[in-house]
Structures are given as C-alpha cells and as structure tokens.
Coordinates of C-alpha atoms in Angstrom, one line a residue:
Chain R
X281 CA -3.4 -14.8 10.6
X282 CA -0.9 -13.2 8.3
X283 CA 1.0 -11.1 9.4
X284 CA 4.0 -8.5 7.7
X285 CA 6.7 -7.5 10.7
X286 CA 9.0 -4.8 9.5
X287 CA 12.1 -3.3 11.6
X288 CA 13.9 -1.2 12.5
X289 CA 10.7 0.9 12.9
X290 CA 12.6 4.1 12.2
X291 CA 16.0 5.1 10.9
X292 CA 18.6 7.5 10.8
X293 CA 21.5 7.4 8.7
X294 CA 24.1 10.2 7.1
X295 CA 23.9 10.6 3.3
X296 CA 26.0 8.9 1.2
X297 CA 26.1 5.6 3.7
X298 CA 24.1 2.2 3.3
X299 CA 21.5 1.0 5.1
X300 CA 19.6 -2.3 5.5
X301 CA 15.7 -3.0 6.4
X302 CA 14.3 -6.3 7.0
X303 CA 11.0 -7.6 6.7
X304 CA 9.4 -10.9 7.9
X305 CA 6.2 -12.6 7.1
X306 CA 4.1 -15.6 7.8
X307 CA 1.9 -15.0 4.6
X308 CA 0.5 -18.4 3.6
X309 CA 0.6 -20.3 0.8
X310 CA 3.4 -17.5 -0.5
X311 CA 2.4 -15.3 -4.0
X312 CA 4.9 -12.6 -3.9
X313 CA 6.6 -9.8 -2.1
X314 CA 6.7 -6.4 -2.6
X315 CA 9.0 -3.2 -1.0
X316 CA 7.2 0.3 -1.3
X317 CA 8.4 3.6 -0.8
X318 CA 6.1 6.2 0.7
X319 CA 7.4 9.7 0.4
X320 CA 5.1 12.3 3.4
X321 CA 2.1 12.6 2.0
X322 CA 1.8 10.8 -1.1
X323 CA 0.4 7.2 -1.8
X324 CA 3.4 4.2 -2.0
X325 CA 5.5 3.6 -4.9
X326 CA 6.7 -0.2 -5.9
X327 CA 10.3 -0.3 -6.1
X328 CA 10.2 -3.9 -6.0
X329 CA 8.2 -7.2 -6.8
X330 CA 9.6 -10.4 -6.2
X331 CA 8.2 -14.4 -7.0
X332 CA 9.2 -17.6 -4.9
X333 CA 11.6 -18.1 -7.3
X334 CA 13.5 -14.8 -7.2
X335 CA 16.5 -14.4 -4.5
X336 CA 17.4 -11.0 -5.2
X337 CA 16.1 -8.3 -7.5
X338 CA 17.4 -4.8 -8.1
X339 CA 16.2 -1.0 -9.2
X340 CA 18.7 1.3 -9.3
X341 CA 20.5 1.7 -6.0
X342 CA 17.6 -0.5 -4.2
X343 CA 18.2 -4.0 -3.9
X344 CA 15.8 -6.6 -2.6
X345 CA 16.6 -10.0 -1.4
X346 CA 13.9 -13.1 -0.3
X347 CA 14.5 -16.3 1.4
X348 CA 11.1 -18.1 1.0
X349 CA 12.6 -20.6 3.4
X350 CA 12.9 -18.8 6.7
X351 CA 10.0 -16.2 5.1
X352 CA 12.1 -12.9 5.2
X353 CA 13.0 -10.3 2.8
X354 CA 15.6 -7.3 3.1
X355 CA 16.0 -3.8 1.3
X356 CA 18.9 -2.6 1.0
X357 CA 19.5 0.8 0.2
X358 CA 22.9 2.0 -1.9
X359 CA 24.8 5.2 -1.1
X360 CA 21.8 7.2 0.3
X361 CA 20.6 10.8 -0.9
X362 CA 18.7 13.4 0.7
X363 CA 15.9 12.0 -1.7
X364 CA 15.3 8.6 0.0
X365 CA 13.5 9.8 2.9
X366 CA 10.6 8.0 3.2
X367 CA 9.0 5.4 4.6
X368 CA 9.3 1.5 3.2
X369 CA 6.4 -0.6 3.6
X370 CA 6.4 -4.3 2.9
X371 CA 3.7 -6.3 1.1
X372 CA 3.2 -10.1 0.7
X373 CA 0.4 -11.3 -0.9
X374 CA -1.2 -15.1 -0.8
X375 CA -1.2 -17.7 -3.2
X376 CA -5.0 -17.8 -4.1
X377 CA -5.6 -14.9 -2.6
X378 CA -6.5 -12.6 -5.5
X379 CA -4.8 -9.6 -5.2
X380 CA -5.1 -9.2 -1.3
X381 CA -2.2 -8.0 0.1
X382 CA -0.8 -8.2 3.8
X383 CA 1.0 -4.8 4.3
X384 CA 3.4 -4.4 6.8
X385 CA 3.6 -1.5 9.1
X386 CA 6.6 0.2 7.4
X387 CA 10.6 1.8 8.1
X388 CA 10.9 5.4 8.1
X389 CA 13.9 6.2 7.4
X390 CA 15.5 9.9 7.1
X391 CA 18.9 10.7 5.8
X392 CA 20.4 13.6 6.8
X393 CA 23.5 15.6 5.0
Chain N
X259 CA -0.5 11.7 -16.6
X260 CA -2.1 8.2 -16.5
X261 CA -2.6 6.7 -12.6
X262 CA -5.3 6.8 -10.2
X263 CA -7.0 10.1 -8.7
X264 CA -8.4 10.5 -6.2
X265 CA -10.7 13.6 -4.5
X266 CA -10.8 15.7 -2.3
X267 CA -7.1 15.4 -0.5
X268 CA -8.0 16.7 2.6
X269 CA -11.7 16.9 4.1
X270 CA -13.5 17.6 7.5
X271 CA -16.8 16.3 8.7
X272 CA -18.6 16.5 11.4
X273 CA -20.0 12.9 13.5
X274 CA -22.6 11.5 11.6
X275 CA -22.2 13.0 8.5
X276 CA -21.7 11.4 5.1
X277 CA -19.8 11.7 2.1
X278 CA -18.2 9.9 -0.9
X279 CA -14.9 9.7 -1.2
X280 CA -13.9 9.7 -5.2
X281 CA -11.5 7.5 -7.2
X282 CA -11.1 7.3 -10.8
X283 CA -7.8 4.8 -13.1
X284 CA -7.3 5.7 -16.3
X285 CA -5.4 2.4 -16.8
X286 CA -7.9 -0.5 -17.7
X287 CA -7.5 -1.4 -14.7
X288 CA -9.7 -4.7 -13.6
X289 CA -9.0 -4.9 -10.3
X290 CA -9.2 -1.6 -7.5
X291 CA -9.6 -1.3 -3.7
X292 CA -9.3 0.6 -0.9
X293 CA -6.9 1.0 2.2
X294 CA -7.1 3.2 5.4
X295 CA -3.8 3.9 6.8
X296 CA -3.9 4.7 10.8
X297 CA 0.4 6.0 12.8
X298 CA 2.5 3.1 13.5
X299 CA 0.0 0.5 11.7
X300 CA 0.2 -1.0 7.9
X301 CA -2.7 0.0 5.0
X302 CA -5.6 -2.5 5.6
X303 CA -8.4 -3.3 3.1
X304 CA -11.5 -1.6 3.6
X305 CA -13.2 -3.2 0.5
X306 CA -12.3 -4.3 -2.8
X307 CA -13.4 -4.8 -6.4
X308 CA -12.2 -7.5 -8.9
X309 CA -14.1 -5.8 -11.9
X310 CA -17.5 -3.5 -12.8
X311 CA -20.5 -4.7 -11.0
X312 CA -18.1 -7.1 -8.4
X313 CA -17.3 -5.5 -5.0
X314 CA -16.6 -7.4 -1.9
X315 CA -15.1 -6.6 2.0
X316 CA -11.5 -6.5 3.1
X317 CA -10.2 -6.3 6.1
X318 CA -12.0 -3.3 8.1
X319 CA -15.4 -2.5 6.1
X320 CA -17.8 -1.2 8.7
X321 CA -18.9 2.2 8.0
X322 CA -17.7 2.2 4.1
X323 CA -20.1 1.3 1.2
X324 CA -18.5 0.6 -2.0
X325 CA -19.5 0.3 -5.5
X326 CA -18.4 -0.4 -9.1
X327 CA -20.5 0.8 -11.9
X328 CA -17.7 1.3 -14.4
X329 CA -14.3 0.1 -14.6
X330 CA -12.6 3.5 -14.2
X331 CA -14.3 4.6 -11.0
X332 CA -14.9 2.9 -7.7
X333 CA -16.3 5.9 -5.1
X334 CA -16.3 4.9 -0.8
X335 CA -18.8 6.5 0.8
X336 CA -18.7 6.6 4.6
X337 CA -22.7 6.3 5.9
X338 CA -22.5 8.3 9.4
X339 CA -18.9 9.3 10.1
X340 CA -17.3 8.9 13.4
X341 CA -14.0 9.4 14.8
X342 CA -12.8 6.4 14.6
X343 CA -13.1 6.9 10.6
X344 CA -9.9 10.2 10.8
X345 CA -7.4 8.3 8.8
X346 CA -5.8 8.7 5.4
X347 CA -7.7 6.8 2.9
X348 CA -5.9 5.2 -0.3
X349 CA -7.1 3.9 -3.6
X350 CA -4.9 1.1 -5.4
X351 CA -5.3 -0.2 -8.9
X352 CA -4.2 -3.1 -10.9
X353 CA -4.5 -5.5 -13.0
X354 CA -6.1 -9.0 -12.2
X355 CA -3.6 -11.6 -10.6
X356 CA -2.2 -13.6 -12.5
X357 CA -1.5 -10.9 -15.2
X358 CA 1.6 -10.7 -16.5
X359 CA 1.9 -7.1 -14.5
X360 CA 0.1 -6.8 -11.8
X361 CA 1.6 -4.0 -9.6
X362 CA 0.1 -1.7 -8.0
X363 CA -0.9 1.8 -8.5
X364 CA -2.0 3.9 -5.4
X365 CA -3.3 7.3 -5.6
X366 CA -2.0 10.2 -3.7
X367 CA -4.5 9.4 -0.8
X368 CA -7.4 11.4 1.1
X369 CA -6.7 12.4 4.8
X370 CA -9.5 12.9 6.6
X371 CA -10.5 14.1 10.1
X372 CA -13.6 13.2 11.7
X373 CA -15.0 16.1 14.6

C-alpha cells in the first residue's frame, strides 16, 4: 500500500530560526512529489513539485530536497515569520497513476515571536 | 479571481439527511476530485473525475455520489448522512497528467458536522 509518513508531527520554533521537516514514502513506481502549505482553515497551497530527476528545488525561503533512492524528501524552511504557520502536508503521486495522489498526514508548525 | 469554489463553508445536517456539496473551476480544468480530511490523518480521495461525463471512486467513496456533467462543476452529494461523514471536505483541480502543469488547485474546503 502506499503510504506518505511525515514528522515531526508538530513544531515549535522562534521566528527568525530554521527549521527542517521530513517526509518519507513508499509510493510505487515514483511520478512526483509535492510539499503543501495549509494555513487553518483554508484548502493547501503547492509550494513545491518535484520529478525523479530533481534533487532540490526552491520558492522563496522554502527549499525542497528528494532522494528517490532511499524515497525521502525534506522542507526546509529559511529564517521563519510569523506568517508560516501552517501545516505542511506531503504528496507523492504514482507513475501510471493518473493524477492520484498519496497525501501524507502533515507538520504543523507554529512560530512564535 | 480564477481557482476553484466551493459552497457552503460550513453546513449542519442531521442523520440521514442529504445534500450536495457544490464545486465549480474556472480554469479548463480536465481533471477534479474530491478529498475528506479527518485530525491527525492525510486528505483521501472520495471520488474523482478525469473529464465531463467520466467519474470514478478513490479511496473512501461510500456514502458520496459524484457527477460530471460539465467541465467546470463536479457537485458530491452525500445520500443519508451519518456521523462518520463530519469532516472537512476539499475539492482539487488540475490539469490531466502528463500536462506540462499539472498542480493542483484546492478550494477553500467545506466543514461539515453530522448530528
């Protein structure tokens, strides 16, 4: 089955500092991996979408990295704000597949001044 | 502004009632679909659509009823609610795989609670 596994499942870090979520999958044959950001109460936003081929990708003080070989993916967040609050979900999708997405179950992270 | 809406945002029903959740893309949008998202567990598929007149099930599709008349709209309608249907419900748009583009749009989500 496939299966997203995201951790930590909640952080807390001061603004202004870095932080670091991870995500593993077993998503079989690989398509492509995405990071969300899910602000309280409002459908996710892609920050990210990343190929087999792509080790890192960046926007804006987000920057995503993927090793297809040991099937695991990190976000890491730049000089925080107040602003990135939210919670980061996730999603690989399958080779084949269509569009169907394996979602995982999402960091919430709050920074606080 | 040009995304996917979706109506109402919030709605109560009592068990066994029904109703039709709404979503509409003004994006030329081929493919759209539907997650629930439950605490502590990732969005899962309810049912999907890869263009007008083409609907099939995702992960979790009992209860729900889909269908796809045009491209822009793509309503779930649950048959006989029950509590185990309270959950914030998404619609996602995008464009078929394989497109050059195909990311995601999600709308702002419905939450609903079941009685």
């Amino acid at each position: 089955k496939n299966q997203v596994e995201q951790s930590p499942q909640s952080l807390i870090i001061l603004e202004g500092k870095n932080c670091t979520l991870q995500c593993n999958y077993t998503v079989s044959p690989f398509s492509n991996l995405r990071w969300y950001k899910q602000d309280t109460g409002r459908g996710p936003v892609s920050l990210t979408i990343m190929t087999f081929s792509e080790n890192t990708k960046s926007n804006g003080r987000y920057t995503a990295t993927l090793d297809a070989d040991t099937k695991q993916s990190s976000l890491h967040i730049t000089a925080s704000q107040l602003s990135d609050s939210a919670s980061y979900i996730c999603v690989v999708s399958a080779r084949g597949a269509g569009n169907m997405l394996t979602f995982g179950g999402g960091t919430r992270l709050m920074v606080k001044p | 502004n040009a995304g996917v809406t979706q109506t109402p945002k919030f709605q109560v029903l009592k068990t066994g009632q029904s109703m039709t959740l709404q979503c509409a893309q003004d994006m030329n949008h081929e493919y759209m679909s539907w997650y629930r998202q439950d605490p502590g567990m990732g969005l899962r598929l309810i049912h999907y659509s890869v263009g007008a007149g083409i609907t099939d099930q995702g992960e979790v599709p009992n209860g729900y009823n889909v269908s796809r008349s045009t491209t822009e709209d793509f309503p779930l309608r649950l048959l006989s609610a029950a509590p185990s249907q309270t959950s914030v419900y998404f619609c996602a748009s995008s464009r078929a795989a394989g497109s050059r583009d195909y990311g995601y749009t999600f709308g702002s989500g419905t939450r609903l609670t079941v009685v």
